[in-house]
Short mmCIF file of C-alpha atoms and ligand atoms in Angstrom, two decimals:
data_model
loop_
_atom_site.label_atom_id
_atom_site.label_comp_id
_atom_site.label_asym_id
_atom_site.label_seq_id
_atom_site.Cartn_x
_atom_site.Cartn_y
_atom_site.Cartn_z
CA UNK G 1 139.68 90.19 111.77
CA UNK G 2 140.50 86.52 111.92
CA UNK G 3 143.87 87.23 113.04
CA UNK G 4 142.76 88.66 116.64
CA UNK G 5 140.77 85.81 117.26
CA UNK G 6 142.51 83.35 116.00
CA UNK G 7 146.12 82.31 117.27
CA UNK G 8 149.12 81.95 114.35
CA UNK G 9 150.01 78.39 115.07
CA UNK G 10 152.08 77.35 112.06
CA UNK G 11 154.76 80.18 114.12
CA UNK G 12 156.02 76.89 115.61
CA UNK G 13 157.60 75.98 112.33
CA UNK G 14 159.50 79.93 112.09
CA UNK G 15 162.24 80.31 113.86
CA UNK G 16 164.68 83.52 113.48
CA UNK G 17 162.57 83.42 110.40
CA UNK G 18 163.86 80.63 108.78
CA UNK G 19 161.87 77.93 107.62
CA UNK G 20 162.38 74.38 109.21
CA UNK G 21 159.52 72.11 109.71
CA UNK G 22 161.58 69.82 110.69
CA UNK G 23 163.77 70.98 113.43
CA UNK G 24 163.93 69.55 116.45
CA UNK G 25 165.65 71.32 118.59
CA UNK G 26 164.39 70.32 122.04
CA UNK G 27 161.82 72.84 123.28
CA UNK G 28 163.89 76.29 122.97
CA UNK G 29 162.75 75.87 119.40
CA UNK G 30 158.59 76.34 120.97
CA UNK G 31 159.34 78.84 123.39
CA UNK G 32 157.97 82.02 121.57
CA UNK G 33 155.28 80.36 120.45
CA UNK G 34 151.88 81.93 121.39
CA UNK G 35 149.89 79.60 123.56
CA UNK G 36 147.12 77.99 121.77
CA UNK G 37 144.40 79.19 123.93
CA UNK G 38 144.35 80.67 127.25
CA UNK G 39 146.09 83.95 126.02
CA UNK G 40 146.50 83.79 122.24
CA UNK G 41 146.22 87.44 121.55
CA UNK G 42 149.25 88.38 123.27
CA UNK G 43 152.04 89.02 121.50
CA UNK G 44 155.15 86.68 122.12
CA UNK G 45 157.39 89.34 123.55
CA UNK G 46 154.81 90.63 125.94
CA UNK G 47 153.98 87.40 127.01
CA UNK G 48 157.87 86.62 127.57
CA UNK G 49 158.13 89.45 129.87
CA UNK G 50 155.13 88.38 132.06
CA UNK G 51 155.83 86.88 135.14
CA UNK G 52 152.33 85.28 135.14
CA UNK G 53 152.84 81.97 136.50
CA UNK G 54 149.28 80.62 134.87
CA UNK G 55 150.70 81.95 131.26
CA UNK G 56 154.17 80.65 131.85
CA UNK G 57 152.24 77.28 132.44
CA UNK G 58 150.02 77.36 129.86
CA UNK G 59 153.03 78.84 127.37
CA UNK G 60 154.85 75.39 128.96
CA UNK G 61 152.28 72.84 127.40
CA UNK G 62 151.69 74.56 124.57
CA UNK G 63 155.33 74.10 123.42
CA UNK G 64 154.57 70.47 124.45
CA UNK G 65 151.69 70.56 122.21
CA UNK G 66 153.47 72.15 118.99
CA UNK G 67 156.37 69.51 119.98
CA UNK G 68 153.91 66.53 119.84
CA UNK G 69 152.75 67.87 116.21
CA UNK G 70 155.92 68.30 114.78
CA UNK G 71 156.74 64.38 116.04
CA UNK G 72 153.77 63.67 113.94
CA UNK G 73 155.79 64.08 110.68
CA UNK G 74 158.58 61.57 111.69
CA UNK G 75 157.67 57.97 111.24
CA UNK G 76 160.19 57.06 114.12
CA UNK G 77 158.30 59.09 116.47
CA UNK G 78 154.71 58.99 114.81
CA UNK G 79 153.22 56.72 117.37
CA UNK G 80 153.95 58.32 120.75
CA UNK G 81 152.39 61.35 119.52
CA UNK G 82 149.11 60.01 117.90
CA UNK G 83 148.75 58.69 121.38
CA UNK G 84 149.72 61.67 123.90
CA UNK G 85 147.96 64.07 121.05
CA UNK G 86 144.99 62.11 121.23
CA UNK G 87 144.87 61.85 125.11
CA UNK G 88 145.03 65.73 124.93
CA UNK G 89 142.78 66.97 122.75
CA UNK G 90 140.06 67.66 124.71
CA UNK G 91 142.48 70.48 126.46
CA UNK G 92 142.88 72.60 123.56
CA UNK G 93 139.96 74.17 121.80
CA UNK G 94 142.46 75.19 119.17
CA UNK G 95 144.10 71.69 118.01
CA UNK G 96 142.08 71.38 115.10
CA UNK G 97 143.52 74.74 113.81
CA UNK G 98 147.06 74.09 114.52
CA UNK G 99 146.84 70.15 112.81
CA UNK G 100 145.19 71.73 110.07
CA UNK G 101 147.27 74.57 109.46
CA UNK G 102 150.54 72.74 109.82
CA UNK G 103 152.87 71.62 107.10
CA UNK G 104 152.33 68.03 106.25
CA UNK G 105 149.97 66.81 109.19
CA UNK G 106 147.01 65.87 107.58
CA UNK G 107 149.07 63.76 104.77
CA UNK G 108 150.55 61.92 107.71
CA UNK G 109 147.38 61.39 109.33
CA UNK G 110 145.82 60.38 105.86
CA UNK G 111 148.67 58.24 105.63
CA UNK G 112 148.05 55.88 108.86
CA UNK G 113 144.57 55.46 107.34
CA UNK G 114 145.38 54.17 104.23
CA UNK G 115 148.26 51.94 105.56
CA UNK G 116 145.94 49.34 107.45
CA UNK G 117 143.28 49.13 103.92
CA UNK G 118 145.75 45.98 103.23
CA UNK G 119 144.47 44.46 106.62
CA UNK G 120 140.67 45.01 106.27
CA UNK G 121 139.81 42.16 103.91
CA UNK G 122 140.74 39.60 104.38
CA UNK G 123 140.62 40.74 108.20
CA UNK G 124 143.94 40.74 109.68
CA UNK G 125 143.43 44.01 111.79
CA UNK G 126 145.22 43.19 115.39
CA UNK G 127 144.66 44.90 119.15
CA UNK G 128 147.71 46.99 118.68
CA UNK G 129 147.36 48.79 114.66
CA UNK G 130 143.60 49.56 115.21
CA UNK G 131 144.56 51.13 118.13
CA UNK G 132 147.25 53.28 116.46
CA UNK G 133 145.01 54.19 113.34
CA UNK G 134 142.37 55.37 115.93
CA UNK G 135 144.41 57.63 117.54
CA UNK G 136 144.75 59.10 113.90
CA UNK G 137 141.07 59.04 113.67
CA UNK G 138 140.66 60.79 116.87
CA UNK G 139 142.34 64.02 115.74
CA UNK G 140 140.42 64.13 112.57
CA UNK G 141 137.58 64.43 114.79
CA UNK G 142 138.73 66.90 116.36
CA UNK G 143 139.62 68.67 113.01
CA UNK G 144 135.77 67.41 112.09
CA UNK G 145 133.80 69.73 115.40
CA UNK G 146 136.23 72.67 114.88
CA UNK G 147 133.60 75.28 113.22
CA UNK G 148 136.80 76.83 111.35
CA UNK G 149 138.25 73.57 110.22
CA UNK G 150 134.89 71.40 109.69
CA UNK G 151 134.07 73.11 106.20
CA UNK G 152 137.45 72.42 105.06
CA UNK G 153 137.99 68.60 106.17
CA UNK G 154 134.63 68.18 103.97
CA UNK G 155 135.84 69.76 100.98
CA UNK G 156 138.68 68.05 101.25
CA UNK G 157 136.53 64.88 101.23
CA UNK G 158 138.43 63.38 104.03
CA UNK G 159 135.57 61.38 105.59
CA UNK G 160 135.47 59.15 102.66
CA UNK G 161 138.49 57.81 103.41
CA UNK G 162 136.79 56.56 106.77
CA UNK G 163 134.05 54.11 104.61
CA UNK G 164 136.79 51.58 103.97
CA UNK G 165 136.49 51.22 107.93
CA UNK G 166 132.89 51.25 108.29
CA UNK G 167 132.11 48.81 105.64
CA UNK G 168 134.08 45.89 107.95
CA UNK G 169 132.03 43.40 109.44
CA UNK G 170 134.59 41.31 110.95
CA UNK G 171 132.82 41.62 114.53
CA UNK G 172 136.60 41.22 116.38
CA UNK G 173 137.31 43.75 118.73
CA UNK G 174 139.84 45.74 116.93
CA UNK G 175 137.40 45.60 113.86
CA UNK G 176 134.58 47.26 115.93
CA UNK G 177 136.53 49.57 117.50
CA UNK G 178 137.84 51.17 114.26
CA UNK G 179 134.11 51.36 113.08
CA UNK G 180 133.03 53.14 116.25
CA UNK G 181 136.14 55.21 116.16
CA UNK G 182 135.25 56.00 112.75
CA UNK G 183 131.37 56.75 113.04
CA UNK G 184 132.51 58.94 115.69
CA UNK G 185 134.32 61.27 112.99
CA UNK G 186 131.16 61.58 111.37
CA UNK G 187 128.77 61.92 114.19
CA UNK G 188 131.01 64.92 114.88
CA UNK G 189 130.73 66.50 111.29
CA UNK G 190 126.82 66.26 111.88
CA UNK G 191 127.00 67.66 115.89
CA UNK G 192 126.40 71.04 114.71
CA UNK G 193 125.78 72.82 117.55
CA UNK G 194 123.44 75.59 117.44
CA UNK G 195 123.25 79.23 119.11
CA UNK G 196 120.30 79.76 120.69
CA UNK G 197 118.03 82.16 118.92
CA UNK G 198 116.49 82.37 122.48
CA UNK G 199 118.09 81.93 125.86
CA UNK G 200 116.11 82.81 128.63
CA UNK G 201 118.76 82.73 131.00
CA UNK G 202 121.24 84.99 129.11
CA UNK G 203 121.03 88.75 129.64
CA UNK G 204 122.76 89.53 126.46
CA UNK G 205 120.09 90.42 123.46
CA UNK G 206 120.27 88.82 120.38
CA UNK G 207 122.73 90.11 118.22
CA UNK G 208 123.27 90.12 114.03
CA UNK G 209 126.19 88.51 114.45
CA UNK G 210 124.35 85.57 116.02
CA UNK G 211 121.92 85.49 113.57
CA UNK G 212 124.66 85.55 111.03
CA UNK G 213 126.58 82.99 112.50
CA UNK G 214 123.52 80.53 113.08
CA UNK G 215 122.47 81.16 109.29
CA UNK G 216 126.40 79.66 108.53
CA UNK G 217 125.97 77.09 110.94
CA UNK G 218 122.97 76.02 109.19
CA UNK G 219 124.59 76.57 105.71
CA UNK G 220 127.64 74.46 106.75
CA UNK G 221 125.18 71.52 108.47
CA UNK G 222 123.18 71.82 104.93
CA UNK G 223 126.31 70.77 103.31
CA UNK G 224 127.41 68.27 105.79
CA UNK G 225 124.30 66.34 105.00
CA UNK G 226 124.74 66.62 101.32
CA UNK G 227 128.35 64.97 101.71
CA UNK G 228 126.70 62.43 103.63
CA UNK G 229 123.58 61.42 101.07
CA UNK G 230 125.77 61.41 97.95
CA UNK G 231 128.50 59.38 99.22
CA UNK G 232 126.01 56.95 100.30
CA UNK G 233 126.22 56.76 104.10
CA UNK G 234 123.01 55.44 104.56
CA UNK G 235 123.37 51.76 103.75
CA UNK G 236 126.79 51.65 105.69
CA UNK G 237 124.88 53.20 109.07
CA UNK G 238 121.96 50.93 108.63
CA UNK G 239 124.25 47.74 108.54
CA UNK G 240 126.12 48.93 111.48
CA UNK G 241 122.34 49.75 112.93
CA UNK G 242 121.63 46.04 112.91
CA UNK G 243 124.75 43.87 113.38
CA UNK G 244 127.31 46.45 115.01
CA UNK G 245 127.72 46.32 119.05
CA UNK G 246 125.26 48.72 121.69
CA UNK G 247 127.99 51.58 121.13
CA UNK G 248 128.23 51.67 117.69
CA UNK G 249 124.30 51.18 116.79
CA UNK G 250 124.13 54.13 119.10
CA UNK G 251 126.42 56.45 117.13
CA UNK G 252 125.27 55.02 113.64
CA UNK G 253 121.40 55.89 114.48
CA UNK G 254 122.43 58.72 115.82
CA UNK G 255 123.66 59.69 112.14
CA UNK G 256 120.75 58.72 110.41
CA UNK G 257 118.52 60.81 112.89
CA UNK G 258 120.77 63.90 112.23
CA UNK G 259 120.22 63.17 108.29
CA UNK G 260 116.31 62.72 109.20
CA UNK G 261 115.88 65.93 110.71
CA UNK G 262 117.16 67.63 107.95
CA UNK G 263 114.56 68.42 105.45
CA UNK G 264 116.81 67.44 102.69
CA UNK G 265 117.52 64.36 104.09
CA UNK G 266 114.47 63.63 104.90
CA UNK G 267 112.88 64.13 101.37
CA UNK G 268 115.89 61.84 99.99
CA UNK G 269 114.89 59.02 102.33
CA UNK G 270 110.99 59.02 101.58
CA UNK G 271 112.29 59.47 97.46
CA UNK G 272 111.84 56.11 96.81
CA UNK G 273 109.95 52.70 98.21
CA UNK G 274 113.13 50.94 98.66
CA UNK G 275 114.88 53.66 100.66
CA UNK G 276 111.90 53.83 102.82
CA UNK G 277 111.22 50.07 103.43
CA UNK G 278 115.10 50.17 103.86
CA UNK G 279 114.84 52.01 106.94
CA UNK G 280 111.64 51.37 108.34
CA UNK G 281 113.22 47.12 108.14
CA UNK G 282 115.94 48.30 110.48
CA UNK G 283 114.35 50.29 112.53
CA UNK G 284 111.60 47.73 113.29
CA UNK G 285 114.78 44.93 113.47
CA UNK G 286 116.08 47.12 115.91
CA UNK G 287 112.55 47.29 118.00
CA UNK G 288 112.68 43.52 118.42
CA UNK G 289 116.06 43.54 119.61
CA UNK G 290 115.69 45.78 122.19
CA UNK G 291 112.91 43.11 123.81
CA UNK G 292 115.83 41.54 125.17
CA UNK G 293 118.88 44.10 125.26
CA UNK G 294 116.98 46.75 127.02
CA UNK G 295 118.94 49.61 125.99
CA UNK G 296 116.99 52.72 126.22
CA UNK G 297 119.01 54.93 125.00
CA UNK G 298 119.13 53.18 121.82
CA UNK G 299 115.25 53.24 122.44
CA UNK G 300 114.75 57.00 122.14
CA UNK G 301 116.75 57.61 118.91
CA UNK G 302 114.68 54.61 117.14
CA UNK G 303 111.60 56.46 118.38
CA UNK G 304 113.01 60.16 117.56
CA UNK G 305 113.45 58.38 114.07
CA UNK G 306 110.08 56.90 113.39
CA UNK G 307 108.52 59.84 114.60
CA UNK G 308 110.51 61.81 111.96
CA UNK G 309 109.77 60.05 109.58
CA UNK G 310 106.16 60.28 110.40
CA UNK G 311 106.62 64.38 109.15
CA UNK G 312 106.83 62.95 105.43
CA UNK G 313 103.01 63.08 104.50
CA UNK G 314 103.59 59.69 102.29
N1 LIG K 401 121.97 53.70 95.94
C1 LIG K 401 121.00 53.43 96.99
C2 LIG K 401 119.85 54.40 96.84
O1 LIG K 401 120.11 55.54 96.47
C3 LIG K 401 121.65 53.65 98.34
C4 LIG K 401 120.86 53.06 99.44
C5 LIG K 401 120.81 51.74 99.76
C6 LIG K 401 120.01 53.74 100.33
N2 LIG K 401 120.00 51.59 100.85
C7 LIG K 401 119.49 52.76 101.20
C8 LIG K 401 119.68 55.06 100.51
C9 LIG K 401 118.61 53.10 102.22
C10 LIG K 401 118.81 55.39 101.54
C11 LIG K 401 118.26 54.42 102.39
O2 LIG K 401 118.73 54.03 97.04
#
């Protein structure tokens, strides 16, 4: 079943059926690659033998695409493609599948996290490496919204290896870019979104399958928020709540809203005085701020918040 919906992108590394991740042999190594999205269920000699200028095109960056990944695993090369990757991901639906499903991606992009630990304490993070490791972090979110990959990249416990970042508090720029950057990987694993259970401007009836698929969706967000609690996200969002910059106080709340609305999370934050005060401090910290910073935005999720919590009879 999968396989019809789902393109084969680890075909890149096959070629005459040998095995070669490594190969680079300029782009007639890609050719018969199926494209990642557009028409995935074709099969590569079909698709060779259509004249289809939109397919040949889309066939065209796609090889582009599975070239970028495969300079991924060669440190030489590494750095151009975090960044071109990066600046395409929004393109391809599929990414996530192909970085996840391809031989020794995720250890490289594991390894450009762990490299700049040394330069978090004492701070020695400059313009240029944050910039780098965010790239990095930028295709783990994308790994992080893919609904096929998203289960997997929290199994794998890969977001802890993000905490390092948001527990800086150097407030330099590259410092609070890497802590946006990195709330952003988690605001994605908790962006769960939803199929309606009723649209009123879709035709189409409800089906099982949608009922199926919203009862894994809410399985998978169930577990998301588990991750979160036991690893102790909390008190790393609610520092960033009060000292981080507009952007990143946006994303943290953001977060802890997510975790609010979830029954589970909710019951974990009203478990105990401390928890509660905890909260209810920053939120109220962040009332008094907004006197004089005005951002509304930032407004409405402190509200959404308080008003949550409000649902706990205590
Ligand atoms: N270990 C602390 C606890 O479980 C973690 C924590 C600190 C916390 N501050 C918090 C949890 C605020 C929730 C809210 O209480």
């Amino acid at each position: 079943m999968a396989g019809l919906i789902s393109p084969k992108p680890v075909s890149y590394l096959q070629h005459n059926g040998q095995y070669n991740p490594y190969a680079r042999g300029g782009l007639s190594n890609y050719s018969v690659t199926p494209p990642l999205s557009s028409a995935s269920h074709q099969q590569p000699g079909q698709f060779m033998n259509n004249p289809n200028t939109n397919a040949n095109l889309a066939a065209q960056e796609d090889s582009k695409i599975y070239g970028l990944v495969i300079d991924l695993l060669d440190p030489n090369t590494r750095e151009g493609a975090l960044l071109e990757l990066s600046k395409k991901r929004e393109q391809y639906d599929d990414l996530a599948l192909v970085l996840w499903r391809s031989f020794g991606i995720m250890p490289a992009l594991l390894q450009e996290i762990v490299s700049v630990y040394p330069l978090l304490s004492p701070p020695k993070l400059t313009a240029h490496v944050s910039n780098r490791v965010c790239n990095a972090l930028a295709l783990l979110q994308c790994v992080a919204s893919h609904s096929e990959t998203r289960q997997l990249f929290l199994n794998a416990h890969i977001p802890l290896f993000l905490y390092p970042f948001l527990n800086t508090t150097s407030k330099t720029r590259p410092f609070e870019y890497l802590r946006l950057t990195s709330l952003g990987v988690i605001g994605a694993l908790v962006k769960v979104r939803r199929i309606p259970t009723f649209c009123p401007c879709s035709v189409r009836p409800m089906v099982d399958t949608d009922a199926d698929t919203a009862r894994s969706q809410q399985n998978d967000n169930n577990l998301v928020i588990h991750f979160l609690l036991s690893t102790e996200i909390i008190p790393l969002c609610l520092r960033i709540m009060e000292t981080g910059s507009e952007l990143s106080k946006t994303v943290a709340i953001f977060i802890v809203q997510k975790i609010l609305l979830d029954e589970t999370g909710l019951t974990y934050i009203c478990h105990t005085y401390e928890r509660f005060y905890a909260v209810g401090t920053v939120l109220s910290n962040m009332v008094n701020q907004l006197v004089e910073t005005q951002a509304v935005r930032l407004l409405k999720h402190v509200v959404r918040c308080y008003l949550r919590l409000s649902d706990n009879l205590r």
